[in-house]
XYZ file of N, CA and C in Angstrom:
786
model
N 6.432 -26.179 -16.732
C 6.115 -27.514 -16.597
C 7.718 -28.352 -17.560
N 8.206 -29.341 -16.825
C 9.437 -30.005 -17.524
C 9.153 -30.710 -18.888
N 10.222 -30.157 -19.669
C 9.902 -31.496 -21.190
C 10.856 -30.695 -22.263
N 10.629 -31.367 -23.160
C 11.382 -30.365 -24.158
C 10.394 -29.823 -25.053
N 10.823 -28.523 -25.225
C 10.230 -27.888 -25.972
C 11.006 -27.338 -27.669
N 9.928 -27.013 -28.657
C 10.861 -26.328 -29.672
C 10.638 -24.505 -29.803
N 11.911 -24.259 -29.443
C 11.669 -22.386 -29.294
C 11.895 -21.824 -30.979
N 11.633 -20.830 -31.180
C 11.692 -20.318 -32.310
C 13.009 -18.373 -31.973
N 13.842 -18.253 -33.090
C 14.526 -17.895 -32.674
C 14.115 -16.094 -31.924
N 13.028 -15.723 -32.498
C 12.424 -14.626 -31.968
C 11.761 -14.818 -31.370
N 11.416 -15.845 -30.137
C 10.969 -15.677 -29.188
C 10.980 -15.336 -27.792
N 10.001 -14.493 -27.640
C 10.564 -13.449 -26.428
C 10.349 -13.785 -24.893
N 10.501 -13.394 -24.019
C 10.622 -13.843 -22.717
C 9.311 -14.344 -22.116
N 8.320 -13.143 -22.391
C 6.919 -14.001 -21.972
C 6.690 -14.936 -23.002
N 6.547 -15.067 -24.165
C 6.199 -16.132 -25.035
C 6.871 -17.461 -24.266
N 8.226 -17.468 -24.257
C 9.264 -18.783 -23.351
C 8.069 -18.785 -21.962
N 8.015 -18.412 -21.597
C 7.111 -18.656 -19.838
C 5.806 -18.882 -20.475
N 5.293 -18.430 -21.148
C 4.357 -19.172 -21.338
C 3.737 -21.031 -22.036
N 5.343 -20.502 -22.862
C 5.358 -21.559 -23.310
C 5.679 -22.957 -22.294
N 6.242 -22.974 -21.466
C 6.698 -23.549 -20.426
C 6.063 -24.127 -19.394
N 4.784 -22.793 -19.485
C 3.383 -23.072 -18.577
C 2.705 -23.693 -19.516
N 2.980 -23.656 -20.320
C 1.563 -24.377 -21.174
C 2.238 -26.224 -21.374
N 3.372 -26.274 -21.017
C 3.527 -28.080 -21.293
C 3.239 -28.944 -22.422
N 3.179 -27.840 -23.590
C 3.350 -28.096 -25.144
C 4.876 -28.830 -25.827
N 4.881 -30.007 -25.175
C 6.534 -30.128 -25.486
C 6.126 -30.805 -27.070
N 7.445 -31.231 -26.909
C 7.681 -31.371 -28.374
C 7.531 -33.409 -28.849
N 6.453 -34.035 -29.747
C 5.620 -34.837 -29.600
C 6.318 -35.983 -30.925
N 6.817 -36.847 -30.342
C 7.537 -37.918 -31.356
C 6.335 -38.712 -31.870
N 6.701 -39.839 -32.759
C 5.559 -40.460 -33.382
C 6.246 -42.110 -33.797
N 5.370 -43.090 -32.634
C 5.765 -44.579 -33.376
C 4.812 -45.116 -33.969
N 4.620 -46.462 -35.106
C 3.494 -46.856 -35.073
C 4.480 -48.282 -35.165
N 3.218 -49.344 -34.665
C 3.193 -50.383 -34.495
C 2.316 -51.381 -36.317
N 3.083 -51.314 -36.851
C 2.019 -52.031 -38.036
C 1.325 -53.357 -37.627
N 0.242 -53.103 -38.353
C -0.358 -54.613 -38.094
C -0.010 -55.704 -38.575
N 0.115 -57.143 -37.572
C 0.818 -58.149 -38.426
C 2.221 -59.107 -37.670
N 2.551 -57.744 -36.522
C 3.953 -57.824 -36.048
C 3.837 -58.816 -35.087
N 4.503 -59.319 -34.775
C 4.448 -60.041 -33.108
C 5.439 -58.700 -32.366
N 5.025 -58.976 -31.129
C 5.846 -58.573 -29.967
C 7.243 -58.539 -30.163
N 7.764 -59.775 -30.890
C 9.356 -59.132 -30.588
C 9.534 -58.151 -31.578
N 8.998 -57.984 -32.614
C 8.982 -57.320 -33.805
C 8.622 -55.596 -33.184
N 7.796 -55.545 -32.069
C 7.236 -54.481 -31.669
C 8.323 -53.935 -30.853
N 8.962 -54.370 -30.249
C 10.519 -54.694 -29.316
C 11.702 -53.703 -30.286
N 11.519 -54.392 -31.486
C 12.709 -53.783 -31.922
C 12.196 -52.590 -32.624
N 10.942 -52.606 -33.141
C 10.435 -50.683 -33.553
C 10.564 -49.825 -32.531
N 10.418 -50.021 -31.000
C 10.733 -49.126 -30.194
C 12.144 -48.977 -30.105
N 13.311 -50.073 -29.897
C 13.991 -49.523 -29.702
C 14.862 -48.907 -30.495
N 14.530 -48.662 -32.097
C 14.716 -48.017 -33.012
C 14.816 -46.160 -32.759
N 13.658 -45.830 -31.919
C 13.551 -45.041 -31.302
C 14.100 -44.223 -30.172
N 14.713 -42.841 -31.367
C 16.121 -42.307 -30.311
C 15.703 -41.477 -28.845
N 14.086 -41.215 -29.609
C 14.067 -40.084 -27.998
C 13.006 -41.001 -26.852
N 13.186 -42.200 -27.423
C 12.570 -43.494 -25.983
C 13.571 -44.005 -24.908
N 13.153 -44.048 -23.786
C 14.188 -44.664 -23.328
C 13.541 -46.207 -23.052
N 14.766 -46.900 -23.594
C 14.447 -48.323 -23.722
C 14.755 -48.950 -22.065
N 13.889 -49.725 -22.204
C 14.525 -50.782 -21.241
C 13.760 -52.164 -21.577
N 13.059 -52.449 -22.148
C 12.980 -54.011 -22.975
C 13.456 -54.265 -23.624
N 13.906 -55.245 -23.917
C 14.524 -55.883 -25.216
C 14.548 -57.240 -25.647
N 13.879 -57.964 -24.972
C 12.831 -59.121 -24.854
C 11.815 -59.525 -24.668
N 11.004 -60.310 -25.813
C 9.313 -60.683 -25.282
C 9.115 -61.537 -23.892
N 10.261 -61.935 -23.407
C 10.218 -62.976 -22.309
C 10.220 -61.950 -20.880
N 10.167 -60.699 -21.398
C 10.445 -60.133 -20.229
C 9.615 -59.993 -19.066
N 10.147 -60.707 -17.842
C 8.684 -60.515 -16.897
C 8.112 -59.080 -16.717
N 8.544 -58.240 -16.844
C 7.661 -57.383 -16.897
C 6.793 -56.923 -18.031
N 6.906 -57.551 -18.695
C 5.599 -57.499 -20.224
C 4.689 -58.321 -19.602
N 5.066 -59.481 -18.449
C 3.262 -60.530 -18.279
C 2.900 -60.155 -17.241
N 3.827 -59.085 -15.914
C 3.372 -58.278 -15.330
C 2.084 -56.939 -15.899
N 2.423 -56.875 -16.700
C 1.804 -55.085 -17.143
C 0.610 -56.210 -17.952
N 0.229 -57.508 -18.211
C -0.950 -57.835 -19.057
C -1.434 -58.462 -18.142
N -1.493 -58.580 -16.920
C -2.688 -59.507 -16.153
C -3.490 -58.895 -16.277
N -4.915 -59.671 -16.404
C -4.544 -61.375 -16.010
C -4.161 -61.949 -17.052
N -3.700 -61.631 -18.055
C -3.184 -62.631 -19.238
C -2.304 -63.309 -18.655
N -2.338 -64.500 -19.535
C -0.989 -65.589 -19.152
C -0.103 -65.439 -19.781
N -0.332 -64.549 -21.155
C 1.298 -64.291 -21.647
C 1.085 -62.739 -22.482
N 1.854 -62.056 -22.819
C 1.656 -61.048 -23.226
C 1.827 -60.719 -25.488
N 1.641 -61.810 -26.175
C 2.151 -61.903 -27.034
C 0.845 -61.580 -27.927
N 0.695 -60.405 -28.592
C -0.657 -60.209 -29.342
C -1.563 -59.177 -28.367
N -0.944 -59.067 -27.229
C -2.298 -57.683 -26.452
C -1.789 -56.522 -26.442
N -1.564 -56.136 -27.538
C -0.485 -54.629 -27.520
C -1.105 -53.977 -29.001
N -2.109 -53.020 -28.906
C -2.588 -52.706 -30.017
C -2.074 -52.196 -31.705
N -1.958 -52.384 -32.657
C -1.044 -51.767 -34.044
C -1.953 -50.420 -34.177
N -0.997 -49.667 -33.791
C -1.483 -48.181 -34.250
C -0.232 -47.042 -33.963
N -0.120 -46.014 -34.325
C 0.308 -44.767 -34.043
C 0.431 -44.270 -32.996
N 1.279 -44.297 -32.289
C 1.496 -43.700 -30.752
C 2.173 -42.523 -30.853
N 1.875 -41.434 -30.125
C 3.079 -40.420 -29.421
C 3.876 -40.051 -28.636
N 4.542 -39.723 -28.217
C 5.180 -39.772 -26.770
C 6.254 -38.209 -27.368
N 6.484 -37.986 -25.716
C 7.561 -37.310 -25.213
C 8.689 -37.623 -25.161
N 10.443 -36.801 -24.872
C 11.653 -37.280 -24.876
C 11.364 -37.887 -23.090
N 11.757 -38.994 -23.065
C 11.512 -39.078 -21.817
C 10.620 -40.564 -21.147
N 10.283 -40.638 -22.297
C 8.712 -41.897 -22.560
C 9.941 -42.679 -22.057
N 9.057 -43.999 -21.458
C 10.013 -45.754 -21.398
C 8.756 -46.070 -22.284
N 9.628 -47.320 -23.299
C 9.192 -48.494 -23.892
C 7.827 -49.149 -22.916
N 8.219 -49.247 -21.726
C 6.959 -50.062 -21.575
C 5.418 -49.212 -21.311
N 5.827 -47.650 -20.490
C 4.520 -46.996 -20.666
C 4.177 -46.654 -21.762
N 4.998 -46.424 -22.839
C 4.156 -46.689 -24.023
C 3.439 -48.183 -24.330
N 4.350 -49.412 -24.024
C 3.484 -50.339 -24.157
C 2.239 -50.498 -23.184
N 2.109 -50.236 -22.194
C 0.880 -49.970 -21.361
C -0.125 -49.049 -22.266
N 0.164 -48.163 -22.843
C -1.171 -47.561 -23.148
C -1.315 -48.789 -25.156
N -0.453 -48.972 -25.292
C -1.171 -50.257 -26.353
C -2.043 -51.124 -26.034
N -1.273 -51.887 -24.982
C -1.953 -52.959 -24.009
C -3.387 -52.344 -23.658
N -3.802 -51.365 -23.023
C -5.132 -50.561 -22.315
C -5.826 -50.495 -23.858
N -5.278 -50.282 -24.854
C -6.412 -49.757 -26.044
C -6.240 -51.258 -26.444
N -5.681 -51.972 -26.369
C -6.427 -53.186 -26.948
C -7.301 -54.275 -26.473
N -6.735 -53.986 -25.086
C -8.135 -54.551 -24.694
C -9.341 -53.601 -24.402
N -9.364 -52.812 -24.495
C -10.860 -51.935 -24.861
C -11.416 -52.026 -26.309
N -10.727 -51.905 -27.256
C -11.141 -52.588 -28.431
C -11.510 -53.608 -28.191
N -11.439 -54.950 -27.558
C -11.365 -55.924 -27.749
C -12.498 -56.267 -27.115
N -12.870 -56.015 -25.778
C -13.804 -55.691 -25.266
C -15.285 -55.237 -25.666
N -14.926 -54.502 -26.133
C -15.810 -53.467 -26.984
C -16.217 -54.648 -28.253
N -15.565 -54.619 -29.142
C -15.865 -55.482 -30.322
C -16.818 -56.767 -29.887
N -16.219 -57.440 -28.567
C -17.049 -58.434 -28.460
C -18.306 -58.769 -28.022
N -18.495 -57.463 -27.356
C -19.820 -57.286 -27.067
C -21.131 -57.395 -28.081
N -19.889 -57.139 -29.510
C -21.243 -57.172 -30.441
C -21.230 -57.831 -32.044
N -20.447 -59.322 -30.961
C -20.043 -60.693 -31.787
C -21.037 -61.306 -32.381
N -20.738 -61.928 -33.559
C -22.361 -62.883 -33.893
C -22.278 -63.724 -32.914
N -23.655 -64.550 -33.193
C -24.082 -65.615 -32.489
C -23.500 -67.000 -32.904
N -23.079 -67.820 -32.239
C -22.937 -69.331 -32.281
C -21.116 -69.442 -33.191
N -20.394 -68.777 -32.282
C -19.112 -67.946 -32.468
C -18.556 -69.554 -31.574
N -17.175 -70.702 -32.158
C -16.345 -71.313 -31.183
C -15.541 -70.378 -30.571
N -15.831 -69.547 -29.506
C -15.234 -68.990 -28.552
C -15.638 -69.149 -27.700
N -14.932 -69.203 -26.139
C -15.640 -69.413 -24.757
C -15.269 -67.680 -24.213
N -14.047 -67.065 -24.695
C -13.892 -65.866 -24.322
C -13.007 -65.095 -25.252
N -13.305 -63.781 -25.277
C -12.763 -62.452 -25.979
C -10.982 -62.774 -26.163
N -10.400 -63.614 -25.117
C -9.001 -63.629 -25.531
C -8.848 -65.041 -26.676
N -9.497 -66.064 -26.668
C -10.033 -67.076 -28.220
C -10.113 -66.314 -29.245
N -11.233 -65.365 -29.201
C -11.215 -64.646 -30.651
C -9.850 -63.984 -30.672
N -9.165 -63.121 -29.965
C -8.328 -62.335 -30.166
C -7.276 -62.922 -30.846
N -7.289 -64.463 -30.578
C -5.955 -65.832 -31.144
C -6.302 -65.852 -32.444
N -7.512 -65.691 -32.745
C -8.460 -66.416 -34.187
C -8.069 -65.052 -35.265
N -8.072 -63.698 -34.567
C -8.117 -62.174 -34.685
C -6.702 -62.277 -35.557
N -5.538 -63.012 -34.783
C -3.868 -62.826 -34.917
C -3.760 -63.802 -36.075
N -4.414 -65.148 -36.192
C -4.614 -65.525 -37.079
C -4.481 -65.344 -38.474
N -5.817 -64.953 -38.931
C -6.141 -64.068 -39.862
C -5.178 -62.726 -40.588
N -4.835 -62.231 -39.309
C -3.847 -61.162 -39.829
C -2.786 -61.633 -40.422
N -2.173 -62.554 -39.978
C -1.015 -63.508 -40.668
C -1.000 -64.147 -41.789
N -2.786 -64.812 -42.177
C -3.289 -65.123 -43.257
C -3.399 -64.414 -44.265
N -4.302 -63.328 -44.023
C -4.415 -62.202 -45.000
C -3.686 -61.378 -45.584
N -3.968 -62.107 -47.282
C -3.019 -61.218 -47.747
C -4.145 -60.109 -48.925
N -5.009 -59.907 -49.103
C -5.767 -59.120 -49.376
C -7.675 -58.041 -48.459
N -7.010 -57.699 -47.764
C -8.045 -56.997 -46.428
C -9.611 -57.283 -47.107
N -9.804 -57.767 -48.716
C -11.264 -58.134 -48.758
C -11.629 -59.639 -48.863
N -10.577 -60.141 -48.126
C -10.689 -61.700 -48.187
C -10.977 -62.139 -46.357
N -10.804 -60.993 -45.466
C -10.981 -61.135 -43.896
C -11.793 -62.134 -43.384
N -12.813 -61.521 -43.857
C -14.070 -62.408 -43.109
C -14.180 -63.758 -44.286
N -14.085 -63.838 -45.166
C -13.974 -65.314 -45.866
C -12.972 -65.825 -44.812
N -11.666 -65.477 -44.697
C -10.603 -66.795 -44.431
C -11.273 -66.510 -43.163
N -11.849 -66.129 -42.162
C -12.623 -66.049 -40.798
C -13.449 -67.351 -41.038
N -14.208 -67.273 -41.849
C -15.411 -68.027 -41.946
C -14.795 -69.937 -42.601
N -13.451 -69.744 -42.971
C -13.435 -71.213 -43.045
C -12.554 -71.611 -41.937
N -12.111 -70.836 -41.077
C -11.197 -71.775 -39.562
C -12.535 -71.789 -38.768
N -13.590 -70.716 -38.995
C -14.448 -70.803 -37.913
C -15.397 -72.359 -37.992
N -15.321 -72.516 -39.586
C -15.982 -73.808 -39.894
C -15.521 -75.442 -39.532
N -14.454 -74.038 -39.699
C -12.773 -75.384 -39.239
C -13.376 -75.917 -37.649
N -13.356 -74.974 -36.877
C -13.168 -75.264 -35.624
C -14.594 -76.229 -35.329
N -15.559 -75.365 -35.622
C -16.580 -76.112 -35.519
C -16.811 -77.064 -35.824
N -16.400 -77.627 -36.801
C -16.223 -78.965 -37.519
C -15.548 -80.335 -36.971
N -14.731 -79.350 -36.165
C -13.859 -80.567 -35.226
C -12.571 -80.361 -35.999
N -12.381 -79.954 -37.027
C -11.216 -80.207 -37.609
C -9.988 -79.286 -37.449
N -9.071 -79.414 -37.444
C -7.595 -78.661 -37.381
C -7.350 -77.848 -38.285
N -7.181 -76.234 -37.605
C -6.865 -75.445 -38.589
C -6.058 -75.286 -39.554
N -4.834 -76.330 -39.123
C -4.006 -76.412 -40.062
C -3.241 -75.195 -41.335
N -3.047 -74.061 -40.397
C -1.901 -72.639 -40.855
C -1.007 -72.772 -40.678
N -0.435 -72.289 -41.527
C 0.933 -72.120 -41.704
C 1.263 -71.490 -41.073
N 1.086 -69.930 -40.975
C 1.757 -69.326 -40.282
C 2.045 -68.933 -38.614
N 0.736 -69.920 -37.792
C 0.931 -70.592 -36.347
C 1.931 -71.599 -36.387
N 2.920 -72.172 -37.287
C 3.504 -73.341 -37.396
C 4.839 -72.701 -37.440
N 4.697 -71.359 -37.853
C 6.212 -70.499 -38.403
C 6.485 -69.778 -36.935
N 5.319 -70.039 -35.742
C 5.574 -68.892 -35.079
C 6.216 -69.789 -34.017
N 5.780 -70.874 -34.056
C 6.215 -71.741 -33.234
C 7.876 -72.531 -33.362
N 7.877 -72.085 -34.332
C 9.707 -72.359 -34.955
C 10.825 -71.160 -34.130
N 10.172 -70.099 -34.877
C 10.489 -69.120 -33.849
C 11.386 -68.468 -34.781
N 12.834 -68.020 -34.176
C 14.367 -67.501 -34.569
C 14.670 -68.494 -35.769
N 14.741 -69.634 -35.110
C 15.061 -71.007 -36.254
C 14.240 -71.089 -37.460
N 13.145 -70.842 -37.905
C 13.132 -70.381 -39.268
C 13.559 -69.690 -40.125
N 13.636 -70.314 -40.950
C 14.663 -69.780 -42.431
C 13.770 -69.211 -43.575
N 12.577 -68.878 -43.062
C 12.011 -68.619 -44.349
C 11.292 -69.606 -45.094
N 11.852 -71.084 -44.829
C 11.378 -72.364 -45.935
C 10.417 -73.352 -44.749
N 9.250 -73.321 -45.173
C 8.462 -74.074 -44.102
C 8.566 -75.281 -44.491
N 9.122 -76.667 -44.151
C 9.645 -78.011 -44.317
C 8.703 -78.843 -43.776
N 8.438 -79.973 -44.155
C 7.443 -81.218 -44.170
C 7.781 -81.685 -42.751
N 9.199 -81.645 -41.910
C 9.210 -81.684 -40.500
C 8.834 -80.864 -40.107
N 8.486 -79.922 -40.403
C 7.988 -78.336 -39.366
C 6.936 -78.899 -39.145
N 5.683 -79.694 -39.978
C 4.698 -79.820 -40.315
C 4.093 -81.216 -39.409
N 5.227 -82.080 -39.372
C 5.002 -83.157 -38.565
C 5.591 -82.626 -37.021
N 6.358 -82.006 -36.717
C 6.604 -82.155 -35.539
C 5.434 -81.463 -34.185
N 5.118 -82.531 -33.268
C 4.056 -82.747 -32.524
C 4.640 -81.874 -31.354
N 6.363 -81.591 -31.129
C 6.714 -80.752 -29.676
C 6.637 -79.190 -30.082
N 6.529 -79.058 -31.134
C 5.566 -77.443 -31.308
C 4.090 -76.571 -30.798
N 4.055 -76.916 -29.674
C 2.612 -76.757 -29.458
C 1.997 -75.558 -30.706
N 2.213 -74.772 -31.031
C 1.479 -73.849 -32.417
C 1.866 -74.435 -33.525
N 2.031 -75.896 -33.771
C 1.683 -76.184 -34.758
C 0.295 -77.026 -35.087
N -0.714 -76.251 -35.702
C -2.181 -76.670 -35.810
C -2.219 -78.250 -36.771
N -1.506 -78.396 -37.296
C -1.280 -79.791 -38.204
C -1.611 -80.676 -37.844
N -0.842 -80.634 -36.424
C -0.548 -81.884 -35.262
C -1.397 -81.464 -33.915
N -1.696 -80.269 -33.710
C -2.802 -79.968 -32.383
C -4.645 -79.710 -33.034
N -4.913 -79.861 -31.828
C -6.639 -79.584 -32.463
C -7.031 -77.953 -32.261
N -8.134 -77.471 -32.326
C -8.092 -76.454 -31.960
C -7.408 -75.103 -32.467
N -7.020 -74.013 -31.055
C -6.605 -72.571 -31.488
C -5.258 -73.012 -30.768
N -3.695 -71.982 -30.997
C -2.699 -72.399 -30.265
C -2.972 -71.500 -28.967
N -2.188 -71.555 -28.317
C -2.208 -71.555 -26.710
C -2.879 -69.796 -26.522
N -1.668 -69.372 -27.303
C -1.958 -67.739 -27.780
C -2.042 -67.226 -29.228
N -2.129 -66.079 -29.200
C -1.987 -64.925 -30.369
C -0.449 -65.127 -30.993
N -0.626 -65.271 -32.270
C 0.845 -65.040 -32.793
C 1.169 -63.715 -33.532
N 0.427 -62.491 -33.440
C 1.144 -61.366 -33.746
C -0.219 -60.532 -33.307
N 0.360 -59.063 -33.626
C -0.173 -57.701 -32.738
C -1.863 -57.996 -34.204
N -2.958 -58.445 -34.628
C -4.114 -58.361 -34.827
C -4.905 -56.800 -34.686
N -4.775 -56.136 -36.230
C -5.990 -54.337 -36.545
C -7.213 -55.111 -35.878
N -7.808 -54.063 -35.972
C -9.031 -54.257 -35.251
C -9.918 -54.586 -36.309
N -9.625 -54.624 -37.971
C -10.166 -55.065 -39.120
C -10.605 -56.438 -38.832
N -9.210 -57.275 -38.551
C -8.956 -58.931 -38.342
C -9.949 -59.320 -36.715
N -9.644 -58.534 -36.111
C -10.373 -58.503 -34.718
C -11.917 -58.699 -35.270
N -12.695 -57.734 -35.775
C -13.953 -57.522 -36.362
C -14.556 -58.951 -37.352
N -13.291 -59.381 -38.103
C -13.442 -60.551 -38.805
C -13.456 -62.020 -38.217
N -12.895 -62.254 -37.390
C -13.119 -62.844 -36.173
C -14.626 -63.125 -35.113
N -14.842 -62.313 -35.169
C -16.372 -61.857 -34.336
C -17.085 -62.108 -35.653
N -17.474 -61.468 -36.650
C -17.882 -61.506 -37.766
C -17.360 -62.274 -39.321
N -17.335 -63.545 -38.914
C -17.036 -64.185 -40.217
C -18.499 -64.487 -41.441
N -17.647 -64.366 -42.361
C -18.677 -64.833 -43.261
C -19.088 -66.306 -43.824
N -20.358 -66.135 -43.981
C -21.488 -67.143 -44.104
C -20.830 -67.668 -45.588
N -21.029 -69.178 -45.224
C -20.437 -70.207 -46.610
C -20.428 -71.659 -46.210
N -19.466 -72.380 -47.504
C -19.377 -73.807 -47.100
C -18.012 -73.944 -46.982
N -17.035 -72.916 -47.142
C -15.874 -73.097 -48.307
C -15.231 -74.009 -46.571
N -14.228 -75.023 -46.526
C -13.485 -75.553 -45.526
C -12.116 -75.419 -45.899
N -11.765 -74.910 -46.904
C -10.288 -75.143 -47.576
C -9.763 -73.900 -48.244
N -8.957 -73.194 -48.460
C -8.047 -72.277 -49.113
C -6.702 -72.255 -49.289
N -6.316 -71.952 -50.425
C -4.818 -71.524 -50.709
C -4.188 -70.488 -51.582
N -3.161 -70.466 -51.969
C -2.989 -69.041 -52.200
C -2.491 -69.072 -53.337
N -2.877 -68.152 -54.079
C -2.957 -67.990 -55.851
C -1.942 -67.992 -56.578
N -1.110 -66.833 -55.593
C -0.095 -66.761 -56.237
C -0.030 -65.173 -56.656
N -0.856 -64.034 -56.567
C -1.349 -62.846 -56.327
C -1.845 -62.070 -55.344
N -1.676 -63.085 -53.904
C -1.782 -61.761 -52.822
C -2.976 -62.399 -51.962
N -4.187 -63.761 -52.925
C -4.939 -63.363 -52.850
C -5.498 -65.446 -52.954
N -6.567 -66.021 -52.375
C -6.308 -67.051 -52.525
C -7.625 -67.594 -52.735
N -8.181 -68.927 -53.614
C -8.966 -70.040 -54.293
C -9.134 -70.531 -52.801
N -10.907 -70.669 -52.587
C -11.470 -71.454 -51.661
C -11.863 -72.645 -52.335
N -12.348 -73.300 -51.348
C -12.713 -74.771 -52.172
C -13.670 -75.306 -50.558
N -14.957 -76.025 -51.232
C -15.806 -76.773 -50.731
C -15.679 -78.180 -49.915
N -14.404 -78.901 -50.559
C -14.445 -79.983 -50.484
C -12.779 -80.052 -50.748
N -12.642 -81.447 -50.325
C -11.074 -81.883 -49.923
C -10.442 -81.821 -51.440
N -11.209 -82.717 -52.473
C -11.176 -82.803 -53.894
C -10.964 -81.755 -54.641
N -11.607 -80.438 -54.387
C -11.735 -78.953 -54.889
C -10.245 -78.962 -54.616
N -10.169 -78.536 -53.295
C -8.807 -78.360 -52.605
C -7.772 -78.754 -52.927
N -7.456 -79.998 -53.344
C -6.627 -80.657 -53.290
C -6.312 -80.397 -55.259
N -7.163 -80.205 -55.679
C -7.067 -79.932 -57.381
C -6.335 -77.895 -57.471
N -7.007 -77.708 -56.757
C -6.648 -76.261 -56.666
C -4.721 -75.949 -55.913
N -4.469 -76.935 -55.052
C -3.271 -76.833 -54.971
C -2.204 -77.842 -56.195
N -3.083 -78.384 -56.506
C -1.610 -79.354 -57.626
C -1.846 -77.874 -59.040
N -3.008 -76.979 -59.038
C -3.089 -76.162 -60.120
C -2.307 -74.998 -59.983
N -2.470 -74.808 -58.486
C -1.601 -73.216 -57.931
C -0.309 -73.358 -57.191
N -0.172 -74.501 -56.870
C 1.170 -74.727 -55.916
C 2.285 -75.417 -56.217
N 1.700 -76.742 -57.136
C 2.731 -77.592 -57.662
C 3.170 -77.289 -59.029
N 1.903 -75.715 -59.858
C 2.939 -75.574 -60.712
C 2.482 -73.696 -60.810
N 3.212 -73.280 -59.777
C 3.451 -71.859 -59.622
C 3.685 -71.235 -60.688
N 3.037 -69.754 -60.896
C 3.190 -68.979 -62.050
C 4.578 -68.491 -61.343
N 5.117 -68.069 -62.573
C 6.461 -67.517 -62.292
C 6.643 -66.433 -61.521
N 5.586 -65.323 -61.581
C 5.509 -64.092 -60.659
C 4.575 -64.397 -59.364
N 4.704 -65.799 -59.244
C 4.044 -66.264 -57.729
C 4.334 -65.066 -56.237
N 3.582 -64.903 -55.488
C 3.817 -64.588 -54.612
C 2.768 -64.152 -53.539
N 2.774 -64.868 -52.423
C 2.057 -64.834 -51.080
C 1.037 -63.559 -50.504
N 2.050 -62.647 -51.330
C 1.191 -61.571 -50.707
C 1.257 -59.937 -51.831
N -0.301 -59.371 -51.858
C -0.606 -58.050 -53.237
C 1.000 -57.487 -52.919
N 0.900 -57.324 -54.204
C 1.896 -56.184 -54.817
C 1.392 -54.941 -53.889
N 2.397 -54.164 -53.524
C 2.237 -53.010 -52.822
C 2.523 -52.030 -53.729
N 1.734 -50.821 -53.367
C 1.861 -49.579 -54.602
C 3.541 -48.756 -54.453
């Protein structure tokens, strides 16, 4: 069977023939981290020297074709580690990642909680991508999901920065400005537009998909970053504004929006 094989110096002719017959070719691996977007996933693939790269832009029409009947490819590839052999194309690997995302999403959709504000599993995927980008501490996923679900149910806007940043795209320089939050031309600006953004904003993992479908109960409608990777949750606007003044306007010297990694 054709492919790339790892041989030893002492291999015999019969052992070589058996190896070529077995098809046990050399396997390489590539990992899509949870929370990256599609363009970043393509960059990961482009760094693989043993992969045949055919796609370099998330707007490539072949990606659109690959994810049909979905209208947009963003978020539709499951973040995981994938193994491949030399000669595999990036499209073949993306097809596997897409099939896995569809399978996981549909399986989790069947066991969703009752009374969720989603009409389709795709809307749940959009929410999962927002949760993925908002979560600094894994244990907060369901609580953050609960806030967003209650806001949708109450007719409130999500008002989440990661969606705005996604809509700004390559022009974002790391500083989210007031002008960004006021920009109504940005379809992903959840400060100006009701409901969910039009597409996912990242590749959500299983934990975030489950959080979107099983949000924690509670009364909190607001949260703000504490500066240690976690968030302060509030039930009322007054409580939230007090938390913002304390945690954002008077930031600690070691402030960070994500948890410190070992």
